[in-house]
mmCIF file of C-alpha atoms in Angstrom:
data_model
loop_
_atom_site.group_PDB
_atom_site.id
_atom_site.type_symbol
_atom_site.label_atom_id
_atom_site.label_comp_id
_atom_site.label_asym_id
_atom_site.label_seq_id
_atom_site.Cartn_x
_atom_site.Cartn_y
_atom_site.Cartn_z
ATOM 1 C CA UNK P 292 0.000 0.000 0.000
ATOM 2 C CA UNK P 293 1.437 3.313 -1.090
ATOM 3 C CA UNK P 294 1.405 6.153 1.388
ATOM 4 C CA UNK P 295 1.785 9.835 0.672
ATOM 5 C CA UNK P 296 5.197 11.102 1.649
ATOM 6 C CA UNK P 297 5.564 14.365 3.573
ATOM 7 C CA UNK P 298 6.339 17.430 1.491
ATOM 8 C CA UNK P 299 10.042 17.791 2.286
ATOM 9 C CA UNK P 300 10.182 21.224 0.677
ATOM 10 C CA UNK P 301 7.282 22.519 2.796
ATOM 11 C CA UNK P 302 8.804 21.014 5.944
ATOM 12 C CA UNK P 303 12.154 22.662 5.235
ATOM 13 C CA UNK P 304 10.440 25.972 4.540
ATOM 14 C CA UNK P 305 8.501 25.756 7.787
ATOM 15 C CA UNK P 306 11.607 24.851 9.808
ATOM 16 C CA UNK P 307 13.322 27.953 8.431
ATOM 17 C CA UNK P 308 10.372 30.170 9.354
ATOM 18 C CA UNK P 309 10.153 28.569 12.775
ATOM 19 C CA UNK P 310 13.818 29.308 13.454
ATOM 20 C CA UNK P 311 13.295 32.912 12.362
ATOM 21 C CA UNK P 312 10.413 33.271 14.810
ATOM 22 C CA UNK P 313 12.475 31.777 17.593
ATOM 23 C CA UNK P 314 15.151 34.410 16.990
ATOM 24 C CA UNK P 315 12.770 37.310 17.681
ATOM 25 C CA UNK P 316 13.861 38.836 20.968
ATOM 26 C CA UNK P 317 12.857 41.634 23.328
ATOM 27 C CA UNK P 318 15.347 42.795 25.931
ATOM 28 C CA UNK P 319 17.551 39.952 24.699
ATOM 29 C CA UNK P 320 14.884 37.416 25.694
ATOM 30 C CA UNK P 321 13.183 35.251 23.012
ATOM 31 C CA UNK P 322 9.626 36.486 22.486
ATOM 32 C CA UNK P 323 8.320 33.063 21.487
ATOM 33 C CA UNK P 324 10.502 30.804 23.598
ATOM 34 C CA UNK P 325 9.199 27.299 24.224
ATOM 35 C CA UNK P 326 7.684 27.169 27.680
ATOM 36 C CA UNK P 327 8.472 24.442 30.218
ATOM 37 C CA UNK P 328 5.965 21.603 30.485
ATOM 38 C CA UNK P 329 3.037 22.577 32.694
ATOM 39 C CA UNK P 330 -0.772 22.441 32.743
ATOM 40 C CA UNK P 331 -0.843 26.121 31.749
ATOM 41 C CA UNK P 332 1.322 25.436 28.711
ATOM 42 C CA UNK P 333 -1.037 22.642 27.757
ATOM 43 C CA UNK P 334 -4.032 24.924 28.262
ATOM 44 C CA UNK P 335 -2.608 27.776 26.212
ATOM 45 C CA UNK P 336 -1.676 25.406 23.419
ATOM 46 C CA UNK P 337 -5.192 23.997 23.386
ATOM 47 C CA UNK P 338 -6.561 27.513 23.006
ATOM 48 C CA UNK P 339 -4.057 28.386 20.288
ATOM 49 C CA UNK P 340 -4.845 25.179 18.385
ATOM 50 C CA UNK P 341 -8.534 26.123 18.311
ATOM 51 C CA UNK P 342 -7.653 29.649 17.201
ATOM 52 C CA UNK P 343 -5.408 28.181 14.513
ATOM 53 C CA UNK P 344 -8.289 26.089 13.162
ATOM 54 C CA UNK P 345 -10.439 29.235 12.976
ATOM 55 C CA UNK P 346 -7.607 31.182 11.368
ATOM 56 C CA UNK P 347 -7.092 28.541 8.699
ATOM 57 C CA UNK P 348 -10.791 28.705 7.838
ATOM 58 C CA UNK P 349 -10.566 32.493 7.589
ATOM 59 C CA UNK P 350 -7.427 32.200 5.491
ATOM 60 C CA UNK P 351 -9.248 29.977 2.998
ATOM 61 C CA UNK P 352 -12.115 32.482 2.880
ATOM 62 C CA UNK P 353 -9.579 35.228 2.202
ATOM 63 C CA UNK P 354 -7.990 33.222 -0.603
ATOM 64 C CA UNK P 355 -11.437 32.586 -2.097
ATOM 65 C CA UNK P 356 -12.278 36.302 -1.838
ATOM 66 C CA UNK P 357 -9.014 37.311 -3.515
ATOM 67 C CA UNK P 358 -9.665 34.840 -6.332
ATOM 68 C CA UNK P 359 -13.228 36.158 -6.738
ATOM 69 C CA UNK P 360 -11.996 39.757 -6.958
ATOM 70 C CA UNK P 361 -9.368 38.753 -9.499
ATOM 71 C CA UNK P 362 -11.963 36.950 -11.627
ATOM 72 C CA UNK P 363 -14.433 39.848 -11.410
ATOM 73 C CA UNK P 364 -11.725 42.332 -12.408
ATOM 74 C CA UNK P 365 -10.695 40.207 -15.378
ATOM 75 C CA UNK P 366 -14.300 39.754 -16.482
ATOM 76 C CA UNK P 367 -14.987 43.477 -16.028
ATOM 77 C CA UNK P 368 -12.050 44.328 -18.279
ATOM 78 C CA UNK P 369 -13.280 41.856 -20.889
ATOM 79 C CA UNK P 370 -16.826 43.279 -20.802
ATOM 80 C CA UNK P 371 -15.503 46.827 -21.246
ATOM 81 C CA UNK P 372 -13.301 45.755 -24.166
ATOM 82 C CA UNK P 373 -16.195 43.950 -25.843
ATOM 83 C CA UNK P 374 -18.410 46.994 -25.343
ATOM 84 C CA UNK P 375 -15.721 49.235 -26.807
ATOM 85 C CA UNK P 376 -14.495 47.191 -29.756
ATOM 86 C CA UNK P 377 -17.069 44.435 -30.243
ATOM 87 C CA UNK P 378 -14.628 41.804 -28.979
ATOM 88 C CA UNK P 379 -12.218 41.183 -26.099
ATOM 89 C CA UNK P 380 -9.285 43.121 -27.545
ATOM 90 C CA UNK P 381 -7.296 46.218 -26.645
ATOM 91 C CA UNK P 382 -7.811 47.962 -29.987
ATOM 92 C CA UNK P 383 -10.328 48.247 -32.814
ATOM 93 C CA UNK P 384 -9.854 45.779 -35.657
ATOM 94 C CA UNK P 385 -10.673 47.605 -38.896
ATOM 95 C CA UNK P 386 -11.477 44.334 -40.656
ATOM 96 C CA UNK P 387 -14.416 43.800 -38.281
ATOM 97 C CA UNK P 388 -16.194 46.926 -39.639
ATOM 98 C CA UNK P 389 -15.739 46.833 -43.401
ATOM 99 C CA UNK P 390 -18.158 48.251 -45.966
ATOM 100 C CA UNK P 391 -20.239 51.322 -46.740
ATOM 101 C CA UNK P 392 -21.736 53.569 -44.040
ATOM 102 C CA UNK P 393 -25.094 51.813 -44.354
ATOM 103 C CA UNK P 394 -23.490 48.382 -43.962
ATOM 104 C CA UNK P 395 -21.859 49.322 -40.655
ATOM 105 C CA UNK P 396 -23.999 52.062 -39.118
ATOM 106 C CA UNK P 397 -27.535 50.640 -39.144
ATOM 107 C CA UNK P 398 -29.393 48.097 -37.024
ATOM 108 C CA UNK P 399 -29.291 45.668 -39.965
ATOM 109 C CA UNK P 400 -25.473 45.574 -40.031
ATOM 110 C CA UNK P 401 -23.899 42.119 -40.165
ATOM 111 C CA UNK P 402 -20.331 43.210 -39.425
ATOM 112 C CA UNK P 403 -18.908 42.049 -36.087
ATOM 113 C CA UNK P 404 -18.228 45.627 -34.982
ATOM 114 C CA UNK P 405 -21.161 47.939 -35.624
ATOM 115 C CA UNK P 406 -23.423 50.464 -33.886
ATOM 116 C CA UNK P 407 -25.038 47.713 -31.785
ATOM 117 C CA UNK P 408 -21.852 45.968 -30.688
ATOM 118 C CA UNK P 409 -19.152 48.657 -30.464
ATOM 119 C CA UNK P 410 -18.932 52.080 -28.811
ATOM 120 C CA UNK P 411 -15.924 52.922 -30.996
ATOM 121 C CA UNK P 412 -17.800 52.166 -34.228
ATOM 122 C CA UNK P 413 -20.825 54.091 -32.929
ATOM 123 C CA UNK P 414 -18.595 57.159 -32.466
ATOM 124 C CA UNK P 415 -17.151 56.763 -35.973
ATOM 125 C CA UNK P 416 -20.612 56.464 -37.515
ATOM 126 C CA UNK P 417 -21.656 59.699 -35.787
ATOM 127 C CA UNK P 418 -18.554 61.614 -36.885
ATOM 128 C CA UNK P 419 -17.550 60.278 -40.332
ATOM 129 C CA UNK P 420 -20.129 61.409 -42.902
ATOM 130 C CA UNK P 421 -20.778 60.235 -46.433
ATOM 131 C CA UNK P 422 -20.315 63.834 -47.607
ATOM 132 C CA UNK P 423 -16.902 65.393 -48.105
ATOM 133 C CA UNK P 424 -15.455 68.612 -46.674
ATOM 134 C CA UNK P 425 -17.422 68.334 -43.425
ATOM 135 C CA UNK P 426 -15.468 68.491 -40.146
ATOM 136 C CA UNK P 427 -17.705 66.672 -37.708
ATOM 137 C CA UNK P 428 -17.433 66.136 -33.946
ATOM 138 C CA UNK P 429 -14.715 68.793 -33.750
ATOM 139 C CA UNK P 430 -12.264 66.588 -35.665
ATOM 140 C CA UNK P 431 -10.811 66.869 -39.146
ATOM 141 C CA UNK P 432 -12.889 64.004 -40.490
ATOM 142 C CA UNK P 433 -13.555 65.847 -43.718
ATOM 143 C CA UNK P 434 -12.939 62.918 -46.021
ATOM 144 C CA UNK P 435 -15.891 61.200 -47.635
ATOM 145 C CA UNK P 436 -17.112 57.759 -46.499
ATOM 146 C CA UNK P 437 -18.398 56.887 -49.913
ATOM 147 C CA UNK P 438 -19.143 53.500 -51.382
ATOM 148 C CA UNK P 439 -16.001 51.427 -51.818
ATOM 149 C CA UNK P 440 -13.768 53.612 -49.631
ATOM 150 C CA UNK P 441 -14.067 51.294 -46.591
ATOM 151 C CA UNK P 442 -14.043 47.919 -48.274
ATOM 152 C CA UNK P 443 -10.970 46.967 -46.221
ATOM 153 C CA UNK P 444 -11.760 49.108 -43.202
ATOM 154 C CA UNK P 445 -9.745 52.114 -44.427
ATOM 155 C CA UNK P 446 -12.162 54.753 -43.104
ATOM 156 C CA UNK P 447 -12.392 52.980 -39.770
ATOM 157 C CA UNK P 448 -8.608 52.885 -39.537
ATOM 158 C CA UNK P 449 -8.332 56.613 -40.319
ATOM 159 C CA UNK P 450 -11.213 57.905 -38.212
ATOM 160 C CA UNK P 451 -10.810 56.004 -34.944
ATOM 161 C CA UNK P 452 -7.314 57.251 -33.934
ATOM 162 C CA UNK P 453 -8.463 60.864 -34.439
ATOM 163 C CA UNK P 454 -11.618 60.364 -32.370
ATOM 164 C CA UNK P 455 -9.730 58.426 -29.697
ATOM 165 C CA UNK P 456 -7.093 61.171 -29.385
ATOM 166 C CA UNK P 457 -9.769 63.852 -29.040
ATOM 167 C CA UNK P 458 -11.548 61.812 -26.350
ATOM 168 C CA UNK P 459 -8.336 61.357 -24.388
ATOM 169 C CA UNK P 460 -7.895 65.148 -24.219
ATOM 170 C CA UNK P 461 -10.941 65.276 -21.987
ATOM 171 C CA UNK P 462 -10.159 64.576 -18.323
ATOM 172 C CA UNK P 463 -11.048 60.896 -17.869
ATOM 173 C CA UNK P 464 -12.078 59.509 -14.465
ATOM 174 C CA UNK P 465 -9.134 58.335 -12.368
ATOM 175 C CA UNK P 466 -10.988 55.190 -11.363
ATOM 176 C CA UNK P 467 -13.684 53.261 -13.180
ATOM 177 C CA UNK P 468 -16.502 52.616 -10.731
ATOM 178 C CA UNK P 469 -19.945 51.148 -11.197
ATOM 179 C CA UNK P 470 -21.357 54.667 -10.756
ATOM 180 C CA UNK P 471 -19.104 55.956 -13.545
ATOM 181 C CA UNK P 472 -20.302 53.252 -15.909
ATOM 182 C CA UNK P 473 -23.965 53.695 -15.040
ATOM 183 C CA UNK P 474 -23.675 57.476 -15.392
ATOM 184 C CA UNK P 475 -22.336 56.939 -18.921
ATOM 185 C CA UNK P 476 -25.267 54.663 -19.733
ATOM 186 C CA UNK P 477 -27.742 57.209 -18.372
ATOM 187 C CA UNK P 478 -26.103 60.007 -20.365
ATOM 188 C CA UNK P 479 -26.354 57.988 -23.567
ATOM 189 C CA UNK P 480 -30.043 57.298 -23.022
ATOM 190 C CA UNK P 481 -30.725 60.951 -22.231
ATOM 191 C CA UNK P 482 -29.246 62.016 -25.588
ATOM 192 C CA UNK P 483 -31.630 59.949 -27.675
ATOM 193 C CA UNK P 484 -33.874 62.275 -29.664
ATOM 194 C CA UNK P 485 -32.411 65.524 -28.280
ATOM 195 C CA UNK P 486 -30.574 66.735 -31.400
ATOM 196 C CA UNK P 487 -33.318 66.343 -33.960
ATOM 197 C CA UNK P 488 -33.895 69.429 -36.071
ATOM 198 C CA UNK P 489 -37.176 67.853 -37.074
ATOM 199 C CA UNK P 490 -38.860 66.735 -33.859
ATOM 200 C CA UNK P 491 -40.662 63.470 -34.376
ATOM 201 C CA UNK P 492 -42.683 61.328 -32.045
ATOM 202 C CA UNK P 493 -42.552 58.323 -34.323
ATOM 203 C CA UNK P 494 -38.768 57.941 -34.003
ATOM 204 C CA UNK P 495 -37.566 59.266 -30.659
ATOM 205 C CA UNK P 496 -34.687 56.781 -30.451
ATOM 206 C CA UNK P 497 -32.327 58.569 -32.822
ATOM 207 C CA UNK P 498 -28.834 59.488 -31.639
ATOM 208 C CA UNK P 499 -27.235 62.366 -33.498
ATOM 209 C CA UNK P 500 -28.637 64.953 -35.899
ATOM 210 C CA UNK P 501 -31.122 64.723 -38.745
ATOM 211 C CA UNK P 502 -33.219 67.192 -40.660
ATOM 212 C CA UNK P 503 -35.947 64.627 -41.001
ATOM 213 C CA UNK P 504 -36.534 61.201 -39.545
ATOM 214 C CA UNK P 505 -33.902 59.252 -41.461
ATOM 215 C CA UNK P 506 -30.225 58.510 -40.838
ATOM 216 C CA UNK P 507 -28.042 57.804 -43.871
ATOM 217 C CA UNK P 508 -24.678 59.346 -43.024
ATOM 218 C CA UNK P 509 -25.102 62.529 -45.044
ATOM 219 C CA UNK P 510 -24.174 65.862 -43.455
ATOM 220 C CA UNK P 511 -27.794 66.752 -42.663
ATOM 221 C CA UNK P 512 -28.748 63.227 -41.606
ATOM 222 C CA UNK P 513 -25.636 62.086 -39.743
ATOM 223 C CA UNK P 514 -27.264 60.047 -36.988
ATOM 224 C CA UNK P 515 -28.001 56.534 -35.758
ATOM 225 C CA UNK P 516 -31.513 55.181 -35.592
ATOM 226 C CA UNK P 517 -32.008 52.660 -32.756
ATOM 227 C CA UNK P 518 -35.777 52.371 -33.225
ATOM 228 C CA UNK P 519 -35.814 48.915 -34.788
ATOM 229 C CA UNK P 520 -32.978 47.618 -32.601
ATOM 230 C CA UNK P 521 -34.877 48.523 -29.420
ATOM 231 C CA UNK P 522 -38.285 47.411 -30.675
ATOM 232 C CA UNK P 523 -39.873 44.164 -29.508
ATOM 233 C CA UNK P 524 -37.941 41.377 -31.195
ATOM 234 C CA UNK P 525 -35.073 43.736 -32.071
ATOM 235 C CA UNK P 526 -31.407 42.909 -31.613
ATOM 236 C CA UNK P 527 -30.958 45.377 -28.771
ATOM 237 C CA UNK P 528 -27.776 47.332 -28.082
ATOM 238 C CA UNK P 529 -25.289 44.711 -26.954
ATOM 239 C CA UNK P 530 -22.554 47.202 -26.069
ATOM 240 C CA UNK P 531 -25.013 48.817 -23.654
ATOM 241 C CA UNK P 532 -25.749 45.423 -22.067
ATOM 242 C CA UNK P 533 -22.028 44.738 -21.721
ATOM 243 C CA UNK P 534 -21.546 48.050 -19.922
ATOM 244 C CA UNK P 535 -24.374 47.203 -17.517
ATOM 245 C CA UNK P 536 -22.823 43.790 -16.823
ATOM 246 C CA UNK P 537 -19.446 45.441 -16.238
ATOM 247 C CA UNK P 538 -21.043 47.757 -13.658
ATOM 248 C CA UNK P 539 -22.540 44.750 -11.844
ATOM 249 C CA UNK P 540 -19.149 43.018 -11.804
ATOM 250 C CA UNK P 541 -17.519 46.114 -10.322
ATOM 251 C CA UNK P 542 -20.175 46.093 -7.588
ATOM 252 C CA UNK P 543 -19.415 42.432 -6.879
ATOM 253 C CA UNK P 544 -15.686 43.076 -6.622
ATOM 254 C CA UNK P 545 -16.243 46.111 -4.394
ATOM 255 C CA UNK P 546 -18.452 44.120 -2.023
ATOM 256 C CA UNK P 547 -15.970 41.252 -1.898
ATOM 257 C CA UNK P 548 -13.121 43.675 -1.175
ATOM 258 C CA UNK P 549 -15.063 45.083 1.788
ATOM 259 C CA UNK P 550 -15.637 41.551 3.088
ATOM 260 C CA UNK P 551 -11.926 40.815 2.656
ATOM 261 C CA UNK P 552 -11.079 43.732 4.951
ATOM 262 C CA UNK P 553 -13.436 42.294 7.558
ATOM 263 C CA UNK P 554 -11.743 38.893 7.319
ATOM 264 C CA UNK P 555 -8.339 40.538 7.747
ATOM 265 C CA UNK P 556 -9.578 42.282 10.895
ATOM 266 C CA UNK P 557 -10.837 38.961 12.254
ATOM 267 C CA UNK P 558 -7.456 37.370 11.524
ATOM 268 C CA UNK P 559 -5.743 40.157 13.439
ATOM 269 C CA UNK P 560 -8.045 39.562 16.398
ATOM 270 C CA UNK P 561 -7.247 35.833 16.424
ATOM 271 C CA UNK P 562 -3.526 36.584 16.427
ATOM 272 C CA UNK P 563 -4.041 38.916 19.390
ATOM 273 C CA UNK P 564 -5.946 36.217 21.280
ATOM 274 C CA UNK P 565 -3.188 33.685 20.573
ATOM 275 C CA UNK P 566 -0.525 36.064 21.850
ATOM 276 C CA UNK P 567 -2.581 36.657 24.997
ATOM 277 C CA UNK P 568 -2.889 32.910 25.617
ATOM 278 C CA UNK P 569 0.856 32.438 25.226
ATOM 279 C CA UNK P 570 1.674 35.474 27.389
ATOM 280 C CA UNK P 571 -0.664 34.283 30.148
ATOM 281 C CA UNK P 572 0.932 30.828 30.168
ATOM 282 C CA UNK P 573 4.394 32.370 30.147
ATOM 283 C CA UNK P 574 3.548 34.535 33.160
ATOM 284 C CA UNK P 575 1.993 31.577 34.981
ATOM 285 C CA UNK P 576 5.233 29.647 34.496
ATOM 286 C CA UNK P 577 7.027 32.220 36.677
ATOM 287 C CA UNK P 578 4.699 31.680 39.662
ATOM 288 C CA UNK P 579 5.708 29.337 42.528
ATOM 289 C CA UNK P 580 4.598 25.745 42.004
ATOM 290 C CA UNK P 581 1.704 24.322 44.037
ATOM 291 C CA UNK P 582 2.569 22.406 47.190
ATOM 292 C CA UNK P 583 0.347 19.472 46.238
ATOM 293 C CA UNK P 584 2.294 16.414 45.178
ATOM 294 C CA UNK P 585 1.979 15.980 41.423
ATOM 295 C CA UNK P 586 2.915 13.282 39.004
ATOM 296 C CA UNK P 587 5.765 14.724 36.907
ATOM 297 C CA UNK P 588 4.033 16.018 33.778
ATOM 298 C CA UNK P 589 7.150 15.417 31.718
ATOM 299 C CA UNK P 590 6.973 11.675 32.482
ATOM 300 C CA UNK P 591 3.361 11.448 31.318
ATOM 301 C CA UNK P 592 4.051 13.442 28.151
ATOM 302 C CA UNK P 593 7.124 11.391 27.289
ATOM 303 C CA UNK P 594 5.302 8.081 27.689
ATOM 304 C CA UNK P 595 2.235 9.276 25.775
ATOM 305 C CA UNK P 596 4.475 10.497 22.967
ATOM 306 C CA UNK P 597 6.251 7.143 22.815
ATOM 307 C CA UNK P 598 2.907 5.301 22.705
ATOM 308 C CA UNK P 599 1.669 7.678 19.999
ATOM 309 C CA UNK P 600 4.703 6.928 17.828
ATOM 310 C CA UNK P 601 4.084 3.205 18.190
ATOM 311 C CA UNK P 602 0.495 3.695 17.014
ATOM 312 C CA UNK P 603 1.637 5.835 14.064
ATOM 313 C CA UNK P 604 3.697 2.898 12.799
ATOM 314 C CA UNK P 605 0.504 0.919 12.087
ATOM 315 C CA UNK P 606 -0.417 1.374 8.435
ATOM 316 C CA UNK P 607 -3.730 -0.499 8.256
ATOM 317 C CA UNK P 608 -6.900 -0.549 10.323
ATOM 318 C CA UNK P 609 -6.363 -4.229 11.109
ATOM 319 C CA UNK P 610 -2.942 -3.482 12.594
ATOM 320 C CA UNK P 611 -4.298 -0.519 14.536
ATOM 321 C CA UNK P 612 -5.524 -2.179 17.722
ATOM 322 C CA UNK P 613 -6.118 -0.894 21.254
ATOM 323 C CA UNK P 614 -4.868 1.292 22.828
ATOM 324 C CA UNK P 615 -4.690 2.867 19.359
ATOM 325 C CA UNK P 616 -7.611 3.991 17.186
ATOM 326 C CA UNK P 617 -7.973 4.203 13.386
ATOM 327 C CA UNK P 618 -9.137 7.335 11.546
ATOM 328 C CA UNK P 619 -9.470 6.703 7.816
ATOM 329 C CA UNK P 620 -10.296 10.400 7.191
ATOM 330 C CA UNK P 621 -7.008 11.693 8.632
ATOM 331 C CA UNK P 622 -5.192 13.913 6.116
ATOM 332 C CA UNK P 623 -1.765 12.846 7.352
ATOM 333 C CA UNK P 624 -1.159 9.318 6.067
ATOM 334 C CA UNK P 625 1.335 8.766 8.894
ATOM 335 C CA UNK P 626 -1.255 9.562 11.530
ATOM 336 C CA UNK P 627 -4.288 7.509 10.573
ATOM 337 C CA UNK P 628 -3.503 5.309 13.563
ATOM 338 C CA UNK P 629 -3.174 7.377 16.748
ATOM 339 C CA UNK P 630 -3.238 6.860 20.494
ATOM 340 C CA UNK P 631 -6.854 6.863 21.720
ATOM 341 C CA UNK P 632 -8.113 8.918 24.652
ATOM 342 C CA UNK P 633 -8.472 5.696 26.621
ATOM 343 C CA UNK P 634 -4.862 4.886 25.750
ATOM 344 C CA UNK P 635 -3.696 8.292 26.947
ATOM 345 C CA UNK P 636 -5.581 7.807 30.210
ATOM 346 C CA UNK P 637 -4.056 4.353 30.649
ATOM 347 C CA UNK P 638 -0.558 5.807 30.254
ATOM 348 C CA UNK P 639 -1.369 8.493 32.811
ATOM 349 C CA UNK P 640 -2.759 5.959 35.296
ATOM 350 C CA UNK P 641 0.271 3.729 34.841
ATOM 351 C CA UNK P 642 2.569 6.681 35.526
ATOM 352 C CA UNK P 643 0.532 7.539 38.634
ATOM 353 C CA UNK P 644 0.981 3.991 39.913
ATOM 354 C CA UNK P 645 4.702 4.028 39.224
ATOM 355 C CA UNK P 646 5.161 7.302 41.115
ATOM 356 C CA UNK P 647 2.699 6.484 43.888
ATOM 357 C CA UNK P 648 0.476 9.493 43.080
ATOM 358 C CA UNK P 649 -3.142 9.162 41.998
ATOM 359 C CA UNK P 650 -5.359 11.798 40.398
ATOM 360 C CA UNK P 651 -8.128 13.077 42.655
ATOM 361 C CA UNK P 652 -11.275 15.164 42.255
ATOM 362 C CA UNK P 653 -9.449 18.389 43.075
ATOM 363 C CA UNK P 654 -7.616 18.216 39.772
ATOM 364 C CA UNK P 655 -9.782 20.913 38.223
ATOM 365 C CA UNK P 656 -10.623 23.002 41.302
ATOM 366 C CA UNK P 657 -9.299 26.514 41.602
ATOM 367 C CA UNK P 658 -10.885 27.894 44.815
ATOM 368 C CA UNK P 659 -11.263 26.787 48.433
ATOM 369 C CA UNK P 660 -15.102 26.427 48.213
ATOM 370 C CA UNK P 661 -14.715 24.120 45.193
ATOM 371 C CA UNK P 662 -12.232 21.956 47.072
ATOM 372 C CA UNK P 663 -14.484 21.822 50.141
ATOM 373 C CA UNK P 664 -17.398 20.707 47.969
ATOM 374 C CA UNK P 665 -15.527 17.578 46.857
ATOM 375 C CA UNK P 666 -14.343 16.919 50.456
ATOM 376 C CA UNK P 667 -17.756 16.014 51.872
ATOM 377 C CA UNK P 668 -16.577 12.468 52.595
ATOM 378 C CA UNK P 669 -14.165 13.825 55.214
ATOM 379 C CA UNK P 670 -10.985 13.144 53.271
ATOM 380 C CA UNK P 671 -8.966 16.289 52.927
ATOM 381 C CA UNK P 672 -7.843 16.492 49.325
ATOM 382 C CA UNK P 673 -7.147 20.231 49.295
ATOM 383 C CA UNK P 674 -3.939 21.865 50.340
ATOM 384 C CA UNK P 675 -3.603 25.618 50.410
ATOM 385 C CA UNK P 676 -0.397 27.106 49.156
ATOM 386 C CA UNK P 677 1.295 28.635 52.196
ATOM 387 C CA UNK P 678 3.500 31.631 51.770
ATOM 388 C CA UNK P 679 4.622 33.727 54.721
ATOM 389 C CA UNK P 680 4.847 36.930 52.709
ATOM 390 C CA UNK P 681 1.230 37.057 51.521
ATOM 391 C CA UNK P 682 -1.954 36.441 53.465
ATOM 392 C CA UNK P 683 -4.090 36.581 50.346
ATOM 393 C CA UNK P 684 -2.405 33.447 49.001
ATOM 394 C CA UNK P 685 -4.373 31.387 51.555
ATOM 395 C CA UNK P 686 -7.547 32.195 49.657
ATOM 396 C CA UNK P 687 -6.404 30.254 46.603
ATOM 397 C CA UNK P 688 -6.118 26.539 46.059
ATOM 398 C CA UNK P 689 -4.113 24.975 43.307
ATOM 399 C CA UNK P 690 -5.273 21.597 41.997
ATOM 400 C CA UNK P 691 -3.252 19.313 39.783
ATOM 401 C CA UNK P 692 -4.500 20.655 36.478
ATOM 402 C CA UNK P 693 -5.986 24.118 37.328
ATOM 403 C CA UNK P 694 -8.700 25.581 35.055
ATOM 404 C CA UNK P 695 -7.036 24.776 31.756
ATOM 405 C CA UNK P 696 -5.613 21.548 30.382
ATOM 406 C CA UNK P 697 -3.992 19.675 27.480
ATOM 407 C CA UNK P 698 -1.648 20.138 24.486
ATOM 408 C CA UNK P 699 1.749 21.829 24.359
ATOM 409 C CA UNK P 700 2.208 25.434 23.286
ATOM 410 C CA UNK P 701 5.619 26.010 21.719
ATOM 411 C CA UNK P 702 5.350 24.797 18.146
ATOM 412 C CA UNK P 703 1.666 25.675 17.688
ATOM 413 C CA UNK P 704 2.225 29.229 18.896
ATOM 414 C CA UNK P 705 4.982 29.846 16.372
ATOM 415 C CA UNK P 706 3.016 28.018 13.679
ATOM 416 C CA UNK P 707 -0.114 30.036 14.386
ATOM 417 C CA UNK P 708 1.596 33.401 14.367
ATOM 418 C CA UNK P 709 3.205 32.586 11.030
ATOM 419 C CA UNK P 710 0.329 30.890 9.232
ATOM 420 C CA UNK P 711 -2.556 33.204 10.056
ATOM 421 C CA UNK P 712 -0.914 36.334 8.713
ATOM 422 C CA UNK P 713 -2.087 36.171 5.109
ATOM 423 C CA UNK P 714 0.225 37.979 2.688
ATOM 424 C CA UNK P 715 -1.165 39.074 -0.638
#
């Protein structure tokens, strides 16, 4: 049976980071020094392990959010390009808008880039007339777009750079927002029908200028008629739809970015809680030990670790027998067989017997009243810590395990502080 080998590169990378963390000092004292074995170290490590699990979940959410923003930004850019040029490209392809004015600038156009698919072509159709010697749109587009002069996209190639340069002289927005895009859409819609010399109620969806109700590219009728395109069953204005979709995508990315900031704040809070747990355990390690006789914690840990390693050697569920237990869902192939809780307790009891010390009910008591409650049978299991320099110490009782318990702190603390800080 093949087993997955540990990622040696990742292990080496982590060992390097761990050493770097261990070198951080304050007043020449390691900030994240490994604490001596104690119930408080176990307790703090238990807390940090839970915080680490939460942090890893948040980290995955952050990675998902970053990926979503990246995808939305890419799709937004594509939608804007398609709206501008009729395809996802960074410039206008003249070959996509070949032919006479009527073949490109009407709702019946079959070219890929036309007044329904491209903002750039729409601008050209409004500014490049079929008459000569007419400077339209404030540009020197005084050449004639006559039949045959754009068979290979020549007029498109000549007109667009001039229009683009003139547009760029206007102060563009520094940032494209959904409001910017929607304002552009609203402005376009508000211009329909406003420049008609001959006011008509039958065709109010004309963009540009006409002396009548037709648009054919001549100087007096240089306009675009969207009536049929916007009628029931019409093709619609696809570049307008692409702009609206781009605005929605910008909204999505903006909302995700706000959520990402919230996740980062939550990560920071978890780091703070982990540091507090470590600091508390470190301070507790400097306090005088309890006077109650205790089984050496190091002995228990050493024997449990040895038993755990023996269990880890079992590679199949049939080999994994008591005091071990099998977990087929374990991600680490080397740790599908681990020491069970019953096995850990058995090791602890055996150590108690060897040292002549047995756990009692005061193990988790922290005050005199709690100790007295479990002493109703008349057997005094509580011993107050006696210190001649402080009367208040008599009010406290220290049991074998205090309020917190389990798991060591050193490696998890360093691991947590490194892993939860997401860099992007």
